[in-house]
CSV table of C-alpha atoms and ligand atoms in Angstrom, one decimal:
chain,number,residue,atom,x,y,z
A,15,MET,CA,-35.7,82.9,-114.9
A,16,GLU,CA,-33.7,79.8,-114.9
A,17,GLY,CA,-35.7,76.9,-113.4
A,18,LYS,CA,-35.6,78.0,-109.8
A,19,THR,CA,-34.7,75.5,-107.1
A,20,GLY,CA,-37.7,74.0,-105.3
A,21,MET,CA,-39.8,74.4,-108.5
A,22,THR,CA,-41.0,71.3,-110.4
A,23,ILE,CA,-41.1,71.1,-114.2
A,24,GLY,CA,-44.8,71.5,-113.9
A,25,ASP,CA,-44.4,74.7,-111.8
A,26,ASN,CA,-41.9,76.1,-114.3
A,27,MET,CA,-44.3,75.3,-117.2
A,28,ARG,CA,-47.2,77.1,-115.5
A,29,GLU,CA,-45.0,80.1,-114.8
A,30,ILE,CA,-43.7,80.3,-118.3
A,31,GLN,CA,-47.2,79.9,-119.8
A,32,SER,CA,-48.4,82.9,-117.6
A,33,CYS,CA,-45.3,85.0,-118.6
A,34,ILE,CA,-46.1,84.2,-122.3
A,35,ALA,CA,-49.8,85.3,-121.8
A,36,ALA,CA,-48.6,88.5,-120.1
A,37,ALA,CA,-46.2,89.3,-122.9
A,38,GLU,CA,-48.9,88.6,-125.5
A,39,ALA,CA,-51.2,91.0,-123.6
A,40,ARG,CA,-48.5,93.7,-123.4
A,41,ALA,CA,-47.9,93.4,-127.1
A,42,GLY,CA,-51.6,93.6,-127.9
A,43,ARG,CA,-51.4,90.1,-129.4
A,44,THR,CA,-54.2,87.6,-129.5
A,45,PRO,CA,-54.1,85.4,-126.3
A,46,GLY,CA,-52.9,81.9,-127.0
A,47,THR,CA,-51.3,82.6,-130.4
A,48,VAL,CA,-47.7,82.1,-129.3
A,49,THR,CA,-46.5,78.4,-129.4
A,50,LEU,CA,-44.2,77.3,-126.6
A,51,ILE,CA,-41.6,74.9,-127.9
A,52,CYS,CA,-40.2,72.9,-125.0
A,53,VAL,CA,-36.5,72.4,-125.8
A,54,THR,CA,-35.6,68.9,-124.5
A,55,LYS,CA,-32.0,68.4,-125.6
A,56,THR,CA,-30.0,66.6,-122.9
A,57,ARG,CA,-33.2,65.9,-120.9
A,58,THR,CA,-34.4,62.4,-120.1
A,59,VAL,CA,-37.6,60.8,-121.2
A,60,THR,CA,-38.8,61.0,-117.6
A,61,GLU,CA,-38.3,64.8,-117.5
A,62,MET,CA,-39.8,65.2,-120.9
A,63,SER,CA,-42.9,63.2,-119.9
A,64,GLU,CA,-43.4,65.5,-116.9
A,65,ALA,CA,-43.3,68.5,-119.2
A,66,VAL,CA,-45.8,66.8,-121.6
A,67,ARG,CA,-48.2,66.1,-118.7
A,68,SER,CA,-47.9,69.8,-117.9
A,69,GLY,CA,-48.9,70.9,-121.4
A,70,ALA,CA,-45.7,70.8,-123.4
A,71,PHE,CA,-46.9,69.4,-126.7
A,72,ASP,CA,-44.3,70.9,-129.0
A,73,LEU,CA,-40.8,69.5,-128.3
A,74,GLY,CA,-37.6,70.8,-129.8
A,75,GLU,CA,-34.4,68.8,-130.2
A,76,ASN,CA,-31.1,70.0,-131.8
A,77,ARG,CA,-29.5,66.7,-132.7
A,78,VAL,CA,-31.1,64.1,-135.0
A,79,GLN,CA,-29.7,61.1,-133.2
A,80,GLU,CA,-30.9,62.2,-129.8
A,81,MET,CA,-34.3,63.1,-131.2
A,82,MET,CA,-34.6,59.6,-132.8
A,83,GLU,CA,-33.7,57.9,-129.6
A,84,LYS,CA,-36.4,59.7,-127.7
A,85,TYR,CA,-39.0,59.7,-130.4
A,86,GLY,CA,-40.1,56.1,-129.9
A,87,ALA,CA,-40.2,56.3,-126.1
A,88,MET,CA,-42.2,59.5,-126.3
A,89,GLN,CA,-44.7,58.1,-128.7
A,90,ASP,CA,-45.4,55.5,-126.0
A,91,VAL,CA,-45.8,58.2,-123.4
A,92,ALA,CA,-48.1,60.1,-125.7
A,93,GLY,CA,-50.3,57.1,-126.4
A,94,THR,CA,-50.7,55.6,-122.9
A,95,GLY,CA,-52.9,56.4,-119.9
A,96,GLU,CA,-56.2,58.1,-119.9
A,97,LYS,CA,-55.0,61.1,-121.9
A,98,LYS,CA,-53.6,61.0,-125.4
A,99,TYR,CA,-51.1,63.7,-126.2
A,100,ASN,CA,-50.5,64.9,-129.7
A,101,ILE,CA,-46.8,65.6,-129.6
A,102,LYS,CA,-45.1,67.6,-132.3
A,103,TRP,CA,-41.3,67.5,-132.9
A,104,HIS,CA,-39.3,70.5,-134.0
A,105,LEU,CA,-35.7,70.1,-135.2
A,106,ILE,CA,-34.0,73.3,-134.1
A,107,GLY,CA,-30.3,72.5,-134.5
A,108,GLN,CA,-28.0,72.3,-137.5
A,109,LEU,CA,-29.1,69.5,-139.8
A,110,GLN,CA,-26.5,67.6,-141.9
A,111,ARG,CA,-27.7,66.4,-145.3
A,112,ASN,CA,-26.9,62.8,-144.6
A,113,LYS,CA,-29.3,62.8,-141.6
A,114,VAL,CA,-32.3,64.3,-143.3
A,115,LYS,CA,-33.7,60.9,-144.2
A,116,TYR,CA,-34.2,59.9,-140.6
A,117,ILE,CA,-36.5,62.7,-139.6
A,118,ILE,CA,-38.8,63.2,-142.7
A,119,GLY,CA,-42.3,62.3,-141.7
A,120,LYS,CA,-41.4,62.6,-138.0
A,121,THR,CA,-40.8,66.3,-137.5
A,122,SER,CA,-43.6,68.8,-137.8
A,123,LEU,CA,-41.2,71.7,-138.6
A,124,ILE,CA,-37.5,72.0,-139.4
A,125,HIS,CA,-36.3,75.4,-138.1
A,126,SER,CA,-32.8,75.3,-139.3
A,127,VAL,CA,-32.6,75.4,-143.1
A,128,ASP,CA,-29.8,77.7,-144.2
A,129,SER,CA,-28.8,76.5,-147.7
A,130,PHE,CA,-30.4,75.4,-150.9
A,131,ARG,CA,-28.4,72.1,-150.9
A,132,LEU,CA,-30.0,71.2,-147.6
A,133,ALA,CA,-33.4,72.1,-149.0
A,134,GLU,CA,-32.8,69.9,-152.0
A,135,GLU,CA,-32.0,66.9,-149.9
A,136,ILE,CA,-35.2,67.5,-147.8
A,137,GLU,CA,-37.1,67.7,-151.1
A,138,ARG,CA,-35.6,64.4,-152.3
A,139,CYS,CA,-36.5,62.6,-149.0
A,140,ALA,CA,-40.0,64.2,-149.0
A,141,LYS,CA,-40.7,63.0,-152.5
A,142,GLU,CA,-39.7,59.5,-151.5
A,143,ALA,CA,-41.9,59.6,-148.4
A,144,LYS,CA,-44.7,61.3,-150.4
A,145,VAL,CA,-45.1,64.1,-147.8
A,146,ASN,CA,-44.7,67.9,-147.7
A,147,VAL,CA,-42.2,69.3,-145.2
A,148,GLY,CA,-42.6,72.6,-143.5
A,149,VAL,CA,-39.3,74.5,-142.9
A,150,LEU,CA,-38.1,77.8,-141.5
A,151,ILE,CA,-35.1,79.7,-142.8
A,152,GLN,CA,-32.6,80.2,-140.0
A,153,VAL,CA,-31.2,83.7,-139.8
A,154,ASN,CA,-28.3,85.1,-137.8
A,155,PRO,CA,-29.1,88.8,-137.8
A,156,ALA,CA,-26.0,89.7,-135.8
A,157,GLY,CA,-23.7,87.9,-138.2
A,158,GLU,CA,-22.0,85.9,-135.4
A,159,MET,CA,-19.3,83.7,-136.9
A,160,GLN,CA,-19.8,80.8,-134.6
A,161,LYS,CA,-23.5,80.5,-135.3
A,162,ALA,CA,-25.3,79.0,-138.2
A,163,GLY,CA,-27.9,80.9,-140.2
A,164,VAL,CA,-27.9,83.3,-143.1
A,165,SER,CA,-28.3,87.1,-143.2
A,166,LEU,CA,-31.7,88.6,-143.7
A,167,PRO,CA,-31.1,89.5,-147.4
A,168,GLU,CA,-29.8,86.0,-148.0
A,169,ALA,CA,-33.0,84.6,-146.3
A,170,GLU,CA,-35.1,86.4,-148.9
A,171,LEU,CA,-33.0,85.0,-151.8
A,172,LEU,CA,-33.0,81.5,-150.4
A,173,THR,CA,-36.8,81.5,-149.9
A,174,ARG,CA,-37.2,82.7,-153.5
A,175,GLU,CA,-35.0,79.9,-154.7
A,176,ILE,CA,-36.8,77.2,-152.7
A,177,ASP,CA,-40.2,78.5,-153.5
A,178,GLY,CA,-39.4,78.6,-157.2
A,179,GLY,CA,-37.5,75.4,-157.5
A,180,LEU,CA,-38.8,72.9,-155.0
A,181,THR,CA,-42.4,71.5,-154.6
A,182,ARG,CA,-42.4,69.6,-151.3
A,183,VAL,CA,-40.4,71.9,-149.2
A,184,ARG,CA,-42.6,74.7,-147.8
A,185,VAL,CA,-40.9,77.7,-146.4
A,186,GLN,CA,-43.3,78.8,-143.6
A,187,GLY,CA,-41.2,81.5,-141.9
A,188,LEU,CA,-38.0,82.4,-140.2
A,189,MET,CA,-36.1,81.2,-137.2
A,190,SER,CA,-33.6,83.4,-135.5
A,191,VAL,CA,-30.7,83.1,-133.1
A,192,VAL,CA,-29.4,86.3,-131.5
A,193,PRO,CA,-26.4,87.0,-129.3
A,194,ILE,CA,-26.6,86.0,-125.6
A,195,ALA,CA,-27.0,89.2,-123.7
A,196,GLU,CA,-27.0,89.9,-120.0
A,197,ASP,CA,-30.0,92.2,-120.5
A,198,PRO,CA,-32.5,91.0,-123.1
A,199,GLU,CA,-33.2,94.6,-124.1
A,200,GLU,CA,-29.9,94.5,-125.9
A,201,VAL,CA,-31.2,92.1,-128.5
A,202,ARG,CA,-34.6,93.7,-129.0
A,203,GLY,CA,-33.3,95.5,-132.1
A,204,TYR,CA,-32.3,92.2,-133.7
A,205,PHE,CA,-35.8,90.8,-133.1
A,206,ARG,CA,-37.3,93.9,-134.5
A,207,GLU,CA,-35.2,93.7,-137.7
A,208,VAL,CA,-36.1,90.0,-138.2
A,209,LYS,CA,-39.8,90.8,-137.7
A,210,GLN,CA,-39.6,93.6,-140.4
A,211,THR,CA,-38.1,91.1,-142.9
A,212,PHE,CA,-40.7,88.5,-141.8
A,213,ASP,CA,-43.6,90.9,-142.5
A,214,LYS,CA,-42.2,91.9,-145.9
A,215,MET,CA,-41.8,88.2,-146.8
A,216,ALA,CA,-45.2,87.3,-145.4
A,217,ALA,CA,-46.7,89.7,-147.9
A,218,ALA,CA,-45.1,87.9,-150.7
A,219,TYR,CA,-45.4,84.3,-149.5
A,220,PRO,CA,-48.9,83.2,-148.2
A,221,ALA,CA,-47.3,80.1,-146.5
A,222,PHE,CA,-45.4,82.4,-144.1
A,223,ARG,CA,-46.8,82.0,-140.6
A,224,HIS,CA,-44.1,81.1,-138.1
A,225,LEU,CA,-41.6,83.4,-136.6
A,226,SER,CA,-39.4,81.3,-134.2
A,227,MET,CA,-37.4,83.6,-131.9
A,228,GLY,CA,-36.6,83.9,-128.2
A,229,MET,CA,-35.1,81.5,-125.7
A,230,THR,CA,-35.2,81.3,-121.9
A,231,HIS,CA,-33.5,84.6,-121.2
A,232,ASP,CA,-35.2,86.7,-123.9
A,233,TYR,CA,-38.5,85.1,-125.0
A,234,GLU,CA,-40.7,87.8,-123.4
A,235,VAL,CA,-38.9,90.5,-125.5
A,236,ALA,CA,-39.2,88.3,-128.6
A,237,ILE,CA,-42.9,88.0,-128.1
A,238,GLU,CA,-43.3,91.7,-127.7
A,239,GLU,CA,-41.4,92.0,-131.0
A,240,GLY,CA,-43.6,89.5,-132.9
A,241,ALA,CA,-42.4,86.0,-132.2
A,242,THR,CA,-45.1,83.3,-132.9
A,243,MET,CA,-42.9,80.5,-131.5
A,244,VAL,CA,-40.5,80.6,-128.5
A,245,ARG,CA,-37.9,77.9,-127.7
A,246,VAL,CA,-37.4,77.4,-124.0
A,247,GLY,CA,-35.3,74.8,-122.3
A,248,ALA,CA,-33.5,75.9,-119.2
A,249,GLY,CA,-36.5,77.9,-117.9
A,250,ILE,CA,-38.5,74.6,-117.9
A,251,PHE,CA,-35.9,72.0,-116.8
A,252,GLY,CA,-33.3,74.1,-115.0
A,253,PRO,CA,-29.7,74.8,-116.1
A,254,ARG,CA,-28.1,72.3,-118.6
A,255,ALA,CA,-24.7,70.8,-118.5
A,256,GLN,CA,-22.6,72.9,-121.0
A,257,ARG,CA,-23.1,71.6,-124.5
A,258,GLU,CA,-24.2,73.1,-127.8
B,25,PLP,C1,-30.8,75.0,-126.6
B,25,PLP,C2,-31.6,75.9,-127.6
B,25,PLP,C3,-32.7,76.7,-127.2
B,25,PLP,C4,-33.1,76.8,-125.7
B,25,PLP,O1,-32.2,77.4,-124.9
B,25,PLP,P1,-32.5,77.8,-123.4
B,25,PLP,O2,-31.5,78.8,-123.0
B,25,PLP,O3,-32.3,76.5,-122.7
B,25,PLP,O4,-33.9,78.2,-123.3
B,25,PLP,C5,-33.4,77.4,-128.1
B,25,PLP,N1,-33.0,77.4,-129.4
B,25,PLP,C6,-32.0,76.6,-129.9
B,25,PLP,C7,-31.6,76.7,-131.3
B,25,PLP,C8,-31.2,75.9,-129.0
B,25,PLP,O5,-30.2,75.1,-129.4
């Protein structure tokens, strides 16, 4: 479902919320336990505000500069009117080390940690700001060359290294990107593999609680396979102009 014509952002939000609830039910999951992250890259503050008013309180951006530009404006939206919204920001795109300093204290979760050097820079900035930072390890279970992320065995090693060596970076789970498939059934196996590793790691790391997987075309399958967070953009706002 790609933001059908004639549907408002609010309509799309409601439809996706009900599809999430149905997928939770099919999978025997507790209702309301999957977090919808509304992916707002390329969208305007006006569009984002409409989504927030329809219940999108977790926003995902993939570029630091774009996130920072919108952050201030959205804090205003969140704090005005009769209702106050508690907006949480998720950084879901590749993070360069020289940009980490801008987002510490502003993001509730960084989904895209894939190296110890990046984690070390997050640690350095977190110490300076006297905060702890929740992160996910980004995995690329299909080993696609053009995509960021580590293999599942590498995710286990990296988590061990961060857990043992750093104090303010808290690994709270895994984030996965899988191939774009015509039929989401084709990627079910990847979601299942990621979930198996997640469960194994959750048994060893009590802080493990988030499994971020699934986008517009495959989030229902991802929920059936154990996602606790889904990242949906086009399904809420309609198709995007091509850009990574
Ligand atoms: C853009 C993006 C999404 C959302 O993709 P849609 O197809 O618009 O739902 C999810 N995750 C990441 C990492 C993204 O960059």
